[in-house]
Short mmCIF file of C-alpha atoms and ligand atoms in Angstrom, two decimals:
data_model
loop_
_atom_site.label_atom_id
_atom_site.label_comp_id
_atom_site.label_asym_id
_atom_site.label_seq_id
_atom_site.Cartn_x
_atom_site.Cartn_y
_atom_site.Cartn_z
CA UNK A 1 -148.41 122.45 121.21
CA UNK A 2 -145.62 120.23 122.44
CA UNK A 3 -146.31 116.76 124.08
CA UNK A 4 -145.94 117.46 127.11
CA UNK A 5 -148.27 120.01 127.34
CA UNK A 6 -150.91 117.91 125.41
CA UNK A 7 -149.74 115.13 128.51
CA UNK A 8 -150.68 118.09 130.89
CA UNK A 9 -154.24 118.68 129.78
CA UNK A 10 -154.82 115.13 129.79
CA UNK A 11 -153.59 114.49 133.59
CA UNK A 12 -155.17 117.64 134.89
CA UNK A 13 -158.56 117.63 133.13
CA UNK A 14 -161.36 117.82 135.27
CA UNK A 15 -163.37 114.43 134.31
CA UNK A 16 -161.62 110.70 134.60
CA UNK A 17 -159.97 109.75 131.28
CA UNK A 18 -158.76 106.35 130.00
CA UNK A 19 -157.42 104.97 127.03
CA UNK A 20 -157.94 101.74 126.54
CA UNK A 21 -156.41 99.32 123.33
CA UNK A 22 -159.95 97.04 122.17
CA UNK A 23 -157.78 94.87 120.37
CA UNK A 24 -156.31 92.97 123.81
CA UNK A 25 -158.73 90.75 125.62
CA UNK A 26 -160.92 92.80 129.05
CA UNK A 27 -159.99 96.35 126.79
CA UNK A 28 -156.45 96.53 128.62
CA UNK A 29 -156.22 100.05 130.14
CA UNK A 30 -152.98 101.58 128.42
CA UNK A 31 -153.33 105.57 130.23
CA UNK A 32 -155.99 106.98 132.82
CA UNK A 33 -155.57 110.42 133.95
CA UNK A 34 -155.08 111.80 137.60
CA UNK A 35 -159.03 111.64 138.38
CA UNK A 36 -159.55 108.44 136.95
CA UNK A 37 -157.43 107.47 139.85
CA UNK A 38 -158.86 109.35 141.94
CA UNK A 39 -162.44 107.94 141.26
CA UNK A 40 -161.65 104.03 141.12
CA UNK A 41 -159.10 104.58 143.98
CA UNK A 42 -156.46 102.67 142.49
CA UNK A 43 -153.08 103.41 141.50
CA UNK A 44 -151.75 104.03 137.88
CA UNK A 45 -149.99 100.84 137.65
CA UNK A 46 -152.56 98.93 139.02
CA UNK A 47 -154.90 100.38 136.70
CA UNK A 48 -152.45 99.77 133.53
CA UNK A 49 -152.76 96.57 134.87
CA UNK A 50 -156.11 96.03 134.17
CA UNK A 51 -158.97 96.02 131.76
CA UNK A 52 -161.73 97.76 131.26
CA UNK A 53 -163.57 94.53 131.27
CA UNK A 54 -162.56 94.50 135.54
CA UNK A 55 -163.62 98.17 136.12
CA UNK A 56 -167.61 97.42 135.07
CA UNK A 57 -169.45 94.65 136.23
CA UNK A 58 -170.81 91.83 133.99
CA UNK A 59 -174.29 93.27 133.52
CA UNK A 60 -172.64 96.02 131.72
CA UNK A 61 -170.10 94.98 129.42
CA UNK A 62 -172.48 94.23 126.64
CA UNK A 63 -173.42 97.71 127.35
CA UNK A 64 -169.68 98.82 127.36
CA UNK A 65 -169.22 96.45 123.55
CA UNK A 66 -172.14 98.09 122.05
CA UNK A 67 -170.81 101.94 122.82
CA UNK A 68 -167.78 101.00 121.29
CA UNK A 69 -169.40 99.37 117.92
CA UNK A 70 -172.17 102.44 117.94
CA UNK A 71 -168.94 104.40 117.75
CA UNK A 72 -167.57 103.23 114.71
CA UNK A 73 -170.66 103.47 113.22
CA UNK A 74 -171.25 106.80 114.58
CA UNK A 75 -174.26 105.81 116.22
CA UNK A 76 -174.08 105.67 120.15
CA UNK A 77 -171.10 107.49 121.44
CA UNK A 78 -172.26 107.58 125.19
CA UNK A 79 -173.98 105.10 127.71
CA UNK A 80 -175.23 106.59 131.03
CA UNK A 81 -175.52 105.38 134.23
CA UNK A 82 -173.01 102.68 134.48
CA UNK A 83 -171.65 101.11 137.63
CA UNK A 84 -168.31 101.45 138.15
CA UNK A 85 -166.66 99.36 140.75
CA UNK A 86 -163.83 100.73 142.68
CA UNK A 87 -161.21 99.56 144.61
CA UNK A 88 -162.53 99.81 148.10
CA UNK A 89 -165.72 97.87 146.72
CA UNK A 90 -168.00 101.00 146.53
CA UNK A 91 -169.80 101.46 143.57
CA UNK A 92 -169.94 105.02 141.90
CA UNK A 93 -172.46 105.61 138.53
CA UNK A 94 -170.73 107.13 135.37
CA UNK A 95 -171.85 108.46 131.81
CA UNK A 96 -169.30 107.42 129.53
CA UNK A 97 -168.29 108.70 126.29
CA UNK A 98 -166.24 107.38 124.14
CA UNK A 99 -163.73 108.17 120.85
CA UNK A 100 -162.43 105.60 118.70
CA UNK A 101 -158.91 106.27 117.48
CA UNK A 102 -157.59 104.01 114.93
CA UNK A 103 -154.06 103.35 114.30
CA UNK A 104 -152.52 101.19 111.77
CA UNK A 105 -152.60 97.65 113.90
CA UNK A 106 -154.11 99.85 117.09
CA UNK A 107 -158.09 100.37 117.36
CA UNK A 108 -157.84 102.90 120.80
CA UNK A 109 -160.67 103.49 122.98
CA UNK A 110 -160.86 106.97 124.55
CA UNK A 111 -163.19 107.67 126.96
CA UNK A 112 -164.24 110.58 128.95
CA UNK A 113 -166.15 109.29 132.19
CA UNK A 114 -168.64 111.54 134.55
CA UNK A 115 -169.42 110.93 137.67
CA UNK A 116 -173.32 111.13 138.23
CA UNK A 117 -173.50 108.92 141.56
CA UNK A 118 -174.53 112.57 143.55
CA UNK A 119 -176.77 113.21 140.88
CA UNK A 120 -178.81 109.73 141.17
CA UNK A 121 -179.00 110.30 145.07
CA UNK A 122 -179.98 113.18 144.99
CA UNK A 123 -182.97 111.77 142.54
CA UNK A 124 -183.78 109.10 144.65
CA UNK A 125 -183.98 111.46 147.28
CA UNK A 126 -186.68 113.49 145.50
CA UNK A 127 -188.47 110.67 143.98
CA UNK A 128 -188.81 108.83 147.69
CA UNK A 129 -189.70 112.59 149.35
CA UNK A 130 -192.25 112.49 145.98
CA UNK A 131 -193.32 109.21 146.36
CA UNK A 132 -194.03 110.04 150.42
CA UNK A 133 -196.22 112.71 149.75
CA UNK A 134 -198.59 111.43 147.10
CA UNK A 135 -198.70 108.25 149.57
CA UNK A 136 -199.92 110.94 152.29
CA UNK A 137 -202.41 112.50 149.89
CA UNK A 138 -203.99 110.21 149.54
CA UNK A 139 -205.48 109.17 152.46
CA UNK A 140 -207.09 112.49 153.10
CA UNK A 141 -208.25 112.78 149.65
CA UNK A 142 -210.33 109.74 149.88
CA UNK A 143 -211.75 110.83 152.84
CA UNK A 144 -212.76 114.14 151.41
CA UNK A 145 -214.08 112.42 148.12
CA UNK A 146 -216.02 109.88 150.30
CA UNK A 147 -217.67 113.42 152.73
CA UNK A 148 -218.69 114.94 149.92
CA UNK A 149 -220.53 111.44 148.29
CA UNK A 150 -222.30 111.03 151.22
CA UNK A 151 -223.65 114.77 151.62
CA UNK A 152 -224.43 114.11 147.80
CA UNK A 153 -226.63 110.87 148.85
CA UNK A 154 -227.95 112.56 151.97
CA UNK A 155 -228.92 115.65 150.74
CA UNK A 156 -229.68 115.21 146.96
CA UNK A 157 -233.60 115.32 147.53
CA UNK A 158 -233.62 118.15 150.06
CA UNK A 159 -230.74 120.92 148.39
CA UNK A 160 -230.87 123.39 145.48
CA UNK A 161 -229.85 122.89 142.56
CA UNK A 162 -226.82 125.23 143.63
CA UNK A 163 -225.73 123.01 145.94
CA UNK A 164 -226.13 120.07 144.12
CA UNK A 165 -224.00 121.15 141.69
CA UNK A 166 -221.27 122.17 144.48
CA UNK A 167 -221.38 118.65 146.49
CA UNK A 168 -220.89 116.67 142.91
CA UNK A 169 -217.80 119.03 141.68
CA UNK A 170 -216.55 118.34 144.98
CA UNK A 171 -216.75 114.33 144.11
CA UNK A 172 -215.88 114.79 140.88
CA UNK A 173 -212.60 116.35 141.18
CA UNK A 174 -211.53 114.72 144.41
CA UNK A 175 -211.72 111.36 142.49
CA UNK A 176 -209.57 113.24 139.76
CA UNK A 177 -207.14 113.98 142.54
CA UNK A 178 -207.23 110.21 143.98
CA UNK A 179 -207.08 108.68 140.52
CA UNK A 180 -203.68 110.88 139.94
CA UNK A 181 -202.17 109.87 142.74
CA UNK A 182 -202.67 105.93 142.29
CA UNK A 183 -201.37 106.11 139.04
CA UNK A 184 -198.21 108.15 140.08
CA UNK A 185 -197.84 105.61 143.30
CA UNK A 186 -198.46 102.64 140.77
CA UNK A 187 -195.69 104.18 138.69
CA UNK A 188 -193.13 104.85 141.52
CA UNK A 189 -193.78 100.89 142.65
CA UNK A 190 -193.32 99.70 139.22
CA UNK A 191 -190.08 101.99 137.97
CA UNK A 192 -188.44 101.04 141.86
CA UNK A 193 -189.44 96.84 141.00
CA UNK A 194 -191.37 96.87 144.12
CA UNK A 195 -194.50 94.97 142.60
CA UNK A 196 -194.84 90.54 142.48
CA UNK A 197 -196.99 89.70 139.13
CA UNK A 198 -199.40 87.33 140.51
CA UNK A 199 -199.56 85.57 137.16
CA UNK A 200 -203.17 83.01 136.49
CA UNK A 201 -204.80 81.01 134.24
CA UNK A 202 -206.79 83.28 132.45
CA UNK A 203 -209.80 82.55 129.70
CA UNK A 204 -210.07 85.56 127.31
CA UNK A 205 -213.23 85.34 126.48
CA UNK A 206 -215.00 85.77 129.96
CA UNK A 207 -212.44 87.82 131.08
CA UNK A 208 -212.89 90.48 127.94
CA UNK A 209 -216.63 90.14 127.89
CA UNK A 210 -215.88 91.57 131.95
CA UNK A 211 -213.75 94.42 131.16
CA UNK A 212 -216.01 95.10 127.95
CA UNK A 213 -219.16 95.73 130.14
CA UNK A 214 -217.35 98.30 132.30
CA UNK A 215 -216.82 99.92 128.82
CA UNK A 216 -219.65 99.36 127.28
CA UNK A 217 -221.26 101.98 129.43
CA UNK A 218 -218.37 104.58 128.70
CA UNK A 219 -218.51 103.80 125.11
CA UNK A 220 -222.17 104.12 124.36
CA UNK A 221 -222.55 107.17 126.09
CA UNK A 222 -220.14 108.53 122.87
CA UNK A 223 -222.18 106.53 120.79
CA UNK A 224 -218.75 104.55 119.65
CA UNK A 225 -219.24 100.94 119.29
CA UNK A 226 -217.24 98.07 121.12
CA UNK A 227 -216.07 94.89 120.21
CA UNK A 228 -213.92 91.65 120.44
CA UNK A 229 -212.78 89.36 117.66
CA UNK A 230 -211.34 86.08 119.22
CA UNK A 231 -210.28 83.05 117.30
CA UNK A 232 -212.21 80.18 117.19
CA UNK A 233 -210.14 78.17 119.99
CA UNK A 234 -208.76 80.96 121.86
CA UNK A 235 -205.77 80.57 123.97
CA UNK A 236 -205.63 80.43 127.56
CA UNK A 237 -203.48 83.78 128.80
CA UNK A 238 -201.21 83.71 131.75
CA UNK A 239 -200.65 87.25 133.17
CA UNK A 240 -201.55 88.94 136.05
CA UNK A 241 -205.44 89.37 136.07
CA UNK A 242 -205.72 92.97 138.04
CA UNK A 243 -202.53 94.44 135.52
CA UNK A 244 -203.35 93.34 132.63
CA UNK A 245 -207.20 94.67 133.93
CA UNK A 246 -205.21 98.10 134.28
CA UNK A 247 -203.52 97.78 131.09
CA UNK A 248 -206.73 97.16 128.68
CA UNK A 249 -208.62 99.97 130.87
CA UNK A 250 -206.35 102.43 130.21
CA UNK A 251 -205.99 101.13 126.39
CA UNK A 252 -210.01 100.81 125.49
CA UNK A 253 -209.93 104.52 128.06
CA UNK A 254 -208.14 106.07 125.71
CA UNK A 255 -209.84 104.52 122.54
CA UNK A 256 -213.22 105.74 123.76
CA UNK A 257 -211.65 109.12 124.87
CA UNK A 258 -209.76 109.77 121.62
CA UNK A 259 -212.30 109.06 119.15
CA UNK A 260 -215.53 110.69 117.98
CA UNK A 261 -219.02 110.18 118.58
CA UNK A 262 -220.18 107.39 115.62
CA UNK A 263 -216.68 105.60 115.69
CA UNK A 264 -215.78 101.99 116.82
CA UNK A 265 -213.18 100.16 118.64
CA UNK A 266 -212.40 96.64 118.43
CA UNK A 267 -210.17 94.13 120.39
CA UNK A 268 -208.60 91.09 118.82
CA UNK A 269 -206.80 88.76 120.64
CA UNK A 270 -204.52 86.12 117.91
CA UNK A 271 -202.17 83.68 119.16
CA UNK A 272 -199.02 83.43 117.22
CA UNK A 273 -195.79 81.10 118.34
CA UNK A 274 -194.81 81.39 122.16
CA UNK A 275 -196.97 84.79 122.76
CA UNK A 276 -200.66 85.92 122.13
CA UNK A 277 -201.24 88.92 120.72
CA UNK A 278 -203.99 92.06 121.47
CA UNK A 279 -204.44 94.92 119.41
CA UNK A 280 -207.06 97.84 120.15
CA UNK A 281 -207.81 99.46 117.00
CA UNK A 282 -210.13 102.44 116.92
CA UNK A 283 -211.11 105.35 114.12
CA UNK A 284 -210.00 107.99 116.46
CA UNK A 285 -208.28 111.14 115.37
CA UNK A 286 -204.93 109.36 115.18
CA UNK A 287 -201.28 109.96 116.00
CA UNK A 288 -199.22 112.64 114.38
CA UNK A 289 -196.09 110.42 113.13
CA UNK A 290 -193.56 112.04 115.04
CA UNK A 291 -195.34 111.74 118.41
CA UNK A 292 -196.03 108.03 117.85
CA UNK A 293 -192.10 107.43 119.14
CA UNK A 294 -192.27 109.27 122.32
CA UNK A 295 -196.09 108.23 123.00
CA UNK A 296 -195.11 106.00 125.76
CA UNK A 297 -192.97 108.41 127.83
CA UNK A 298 -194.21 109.59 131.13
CA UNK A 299 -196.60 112.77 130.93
CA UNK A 300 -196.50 112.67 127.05
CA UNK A 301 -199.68 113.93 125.49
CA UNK A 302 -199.90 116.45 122.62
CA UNK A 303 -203.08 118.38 122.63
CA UNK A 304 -204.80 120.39 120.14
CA UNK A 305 -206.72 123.59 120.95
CA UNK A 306 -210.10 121.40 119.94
CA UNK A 307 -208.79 118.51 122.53
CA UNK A 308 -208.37 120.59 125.30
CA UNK A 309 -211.48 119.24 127.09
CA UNK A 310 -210.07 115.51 126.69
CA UNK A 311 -208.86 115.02 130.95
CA UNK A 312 -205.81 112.96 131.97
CA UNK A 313 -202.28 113.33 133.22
CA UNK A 314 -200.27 111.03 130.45
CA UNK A 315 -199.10 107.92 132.73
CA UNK A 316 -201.51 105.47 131.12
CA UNK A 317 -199.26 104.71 128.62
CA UNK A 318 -196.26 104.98 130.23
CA UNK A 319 -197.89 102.18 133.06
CA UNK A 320 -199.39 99.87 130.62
CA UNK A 321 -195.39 99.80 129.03
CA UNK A 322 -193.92 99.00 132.09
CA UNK A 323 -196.73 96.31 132.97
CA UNK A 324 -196.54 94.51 129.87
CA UNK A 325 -192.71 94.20 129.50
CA UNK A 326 -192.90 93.28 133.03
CA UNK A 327 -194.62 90.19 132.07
CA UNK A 328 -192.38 89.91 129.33
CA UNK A 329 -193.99 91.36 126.55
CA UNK A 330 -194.11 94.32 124.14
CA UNK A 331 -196.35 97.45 122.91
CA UNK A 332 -196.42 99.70 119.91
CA UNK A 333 -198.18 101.39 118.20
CA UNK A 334 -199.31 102.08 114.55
CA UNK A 335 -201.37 105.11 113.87
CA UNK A 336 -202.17 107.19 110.85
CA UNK A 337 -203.35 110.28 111.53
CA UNK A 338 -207.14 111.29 111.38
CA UNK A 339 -207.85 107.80 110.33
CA UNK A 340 -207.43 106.15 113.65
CA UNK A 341 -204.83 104.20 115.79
CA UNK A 342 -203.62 100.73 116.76
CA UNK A 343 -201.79 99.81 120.12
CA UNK A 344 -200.76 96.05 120.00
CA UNK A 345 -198.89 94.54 122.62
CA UNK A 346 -197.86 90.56 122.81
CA UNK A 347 -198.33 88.53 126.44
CA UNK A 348 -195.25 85.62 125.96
CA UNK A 349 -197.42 82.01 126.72
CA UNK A 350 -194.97 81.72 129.52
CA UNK A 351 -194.44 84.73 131.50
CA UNK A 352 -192.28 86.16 133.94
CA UNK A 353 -193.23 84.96 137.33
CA UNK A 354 -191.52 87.51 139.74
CA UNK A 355 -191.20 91.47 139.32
CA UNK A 356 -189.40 92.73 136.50
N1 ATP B 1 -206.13 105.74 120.99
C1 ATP B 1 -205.52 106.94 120.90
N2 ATP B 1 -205.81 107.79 119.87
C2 ATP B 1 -205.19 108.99 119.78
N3 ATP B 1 -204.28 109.46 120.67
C3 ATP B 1 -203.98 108.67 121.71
C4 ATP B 1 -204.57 107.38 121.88
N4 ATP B 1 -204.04 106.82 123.01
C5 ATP B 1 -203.19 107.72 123.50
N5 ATP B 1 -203.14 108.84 122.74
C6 ATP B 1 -202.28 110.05 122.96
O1 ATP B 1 -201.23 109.66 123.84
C7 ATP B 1 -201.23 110.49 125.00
C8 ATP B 1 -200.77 109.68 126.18
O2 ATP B 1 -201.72 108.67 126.54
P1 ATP B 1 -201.79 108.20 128.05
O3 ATP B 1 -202.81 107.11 128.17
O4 ATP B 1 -200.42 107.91 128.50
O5 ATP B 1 -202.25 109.51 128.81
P2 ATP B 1 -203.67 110.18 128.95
O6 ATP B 1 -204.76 109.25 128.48
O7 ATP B 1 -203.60 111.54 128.34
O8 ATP B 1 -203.77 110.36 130.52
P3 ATP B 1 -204.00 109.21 131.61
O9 ATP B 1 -203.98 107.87 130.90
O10 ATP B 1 -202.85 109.36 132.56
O11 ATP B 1 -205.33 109.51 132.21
C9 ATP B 1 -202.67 111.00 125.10
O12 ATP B 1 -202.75 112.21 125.82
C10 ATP B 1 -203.03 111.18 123.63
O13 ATP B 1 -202.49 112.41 123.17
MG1 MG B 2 -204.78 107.19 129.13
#
């Protein structure tokens, strides 16, 4: 094929295209097709004026650098959802993808750019219509949960056994229902930012000798024992008493839930420099090692045939992640399978005082 015919493919290709020289300062723009005009509104010699450093805002030109070194390592060859400033001031989201194309003294950047801004308002769109009706749910739901409780109070001395067992499936699975939808509101609040951490002063020991009685209960009715190791001194904790309340109930939940009758968790709690750390270690049935990476994605689970009684929806997880790095911390997990699991996360002695 002849030049020009390679220069026709280029300006008419459906998706904005630049090529950009990474040895000049900003990543001077050196081409850009006919819809890379067309999406940043300005001209081609405006554009060849500039760098790629002035198309994308600050936040993501470390974002932008490491695309281009994952590259030449072959590693990352495409970062999604960047904002993309254009001329008229709007801002438009792109995935980018990029080619390196080295050339004696050159080191070219090519990069393929689509535009996903429809695409993200269109998922807003669904997640706020989503969001709306669990919100809506709700309300109703507890109402329903709280009719049937108090037929079940009313009436438990005077009804059948039938009946009985009607009014408390009723309660049973409306407070399944309820507890679904406050974790999926909890997790729309937290993934939007809309949550303050209202960090204290906390002192482990009374506060985990609190939590651990709500447990207890769950725990010896599995016959799994439960208990704390603190150090001697132990450090005061500043996070947010009712989330990180949420994140050990879901982690001991899960410890109790996941492990059989006989077994034992226990909770340690060691400072180390600038963070304290927890770990909740169990003799559970463990984490195959290929789940263990994706284990704190929303709705992950993996259930055996044998597990299939074990209830939940696979948020916990996912919410206790998001809490803790919005207080600055960290989880993960270390697991070997059918000998039991860890999940330690670290609190930082400082945290972060607004949302994340
Ligand atoms: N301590 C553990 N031992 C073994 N597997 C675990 C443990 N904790 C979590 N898992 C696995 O990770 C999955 C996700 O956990 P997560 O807490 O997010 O969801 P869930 O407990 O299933 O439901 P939910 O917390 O929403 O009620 C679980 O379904 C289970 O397969
Ligand atoms: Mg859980």
């Amino acid at each position: 094929m002849r030049f020009e015919e390679y220069r026709q493919i280029f300006e008419t290709a459906p998706d904005p295209i630049f090529i950009a020289d990474s040895m000049q300062p900003k990543g001077c723009l050196i081409d850009v097709n006919q819809k890379m005009r067309a999406l940043t509104g300005y001209t081609k010699e405006e554009l060849l004026e500039m760098g790629l450093a002035d198309l994308f805002p600050k936040e993501s030109h470390d974002t932008i650098r490491k695309v281009f070194k994952g590259q030449v390592r072959g590693e990352i060859k495409e970062a999604q959802d960047l904002p993309i400033c254009k001329k008229n001031g709007e801002i438009v989201y792109v995935n980018v993808s990029v080619n390196i194309i080295e050339r004696d003294e050159e080191r070219l950047v090519f990069g393929i750019l689509r535009d996903v801004t429809e695409k993200r308002q269109l998922e807003e769109l669904r997640s706020d219509f989503l969001h709306m009706v669990i919100h809506d749910t709700r309300g109703p739901l507890c109402t329903i949960q709280l009719a049937a409780d108090t037929l079940w109070h009313q009436l438990k001395e005077i009804v059948g056994s039938e009946h009985k067992k009607i009014l408390e499936m009723m309660n049973k699975n409306a407070q399944v229902l309820i507890d679904l939808t406050n974790d999926l509101l909890d997790l729309s609040k937290i993934e939007a930012g809309m949550f303050k951490l209202d960090i204290k002063k906390i002192k482990p020991k009374e506060y985990l000798d609190e939590i651990l009685e709500e447990m207890l209960l769950l725990a010896e009715h599995k016959n799994i024992s439960l208990d704390i190791s603190l150090p001697e001194k132990p450090p005061l904790i500043k996070a947010d008493p009712l989330k990180l309340h949420q994140i050990f109930n879901n982690l001991i939940g899960n410890a109790i839930k996941f492990t059989p009758a006989g077994g034992g968790i226990r909770i340690t709690v060691t400072p180390k420099k600038g963070f304290v750390q927890f770990e909740v270690q169990d003799t559970g049935c463990g984490i195959p090692r290929k789940e263990q990476k994706t284990i704190f994605n929303k709705y992950h689970q993996f259930l055996t045939k044998k597990d299939k009684a074990i209830k939940g929806t696979g948020l916990g997880l996912a919410i206790s992640k998001l809490l803790i790095e919005a207080h600055g911390g960290k989880i993960w997990v270390k697991s070997v399978p059918g000998k039991g699991s860890s999940f330690i996360f670290t609190l930082p002695k400082e945290p972060a005082l607004t949302n994340s």
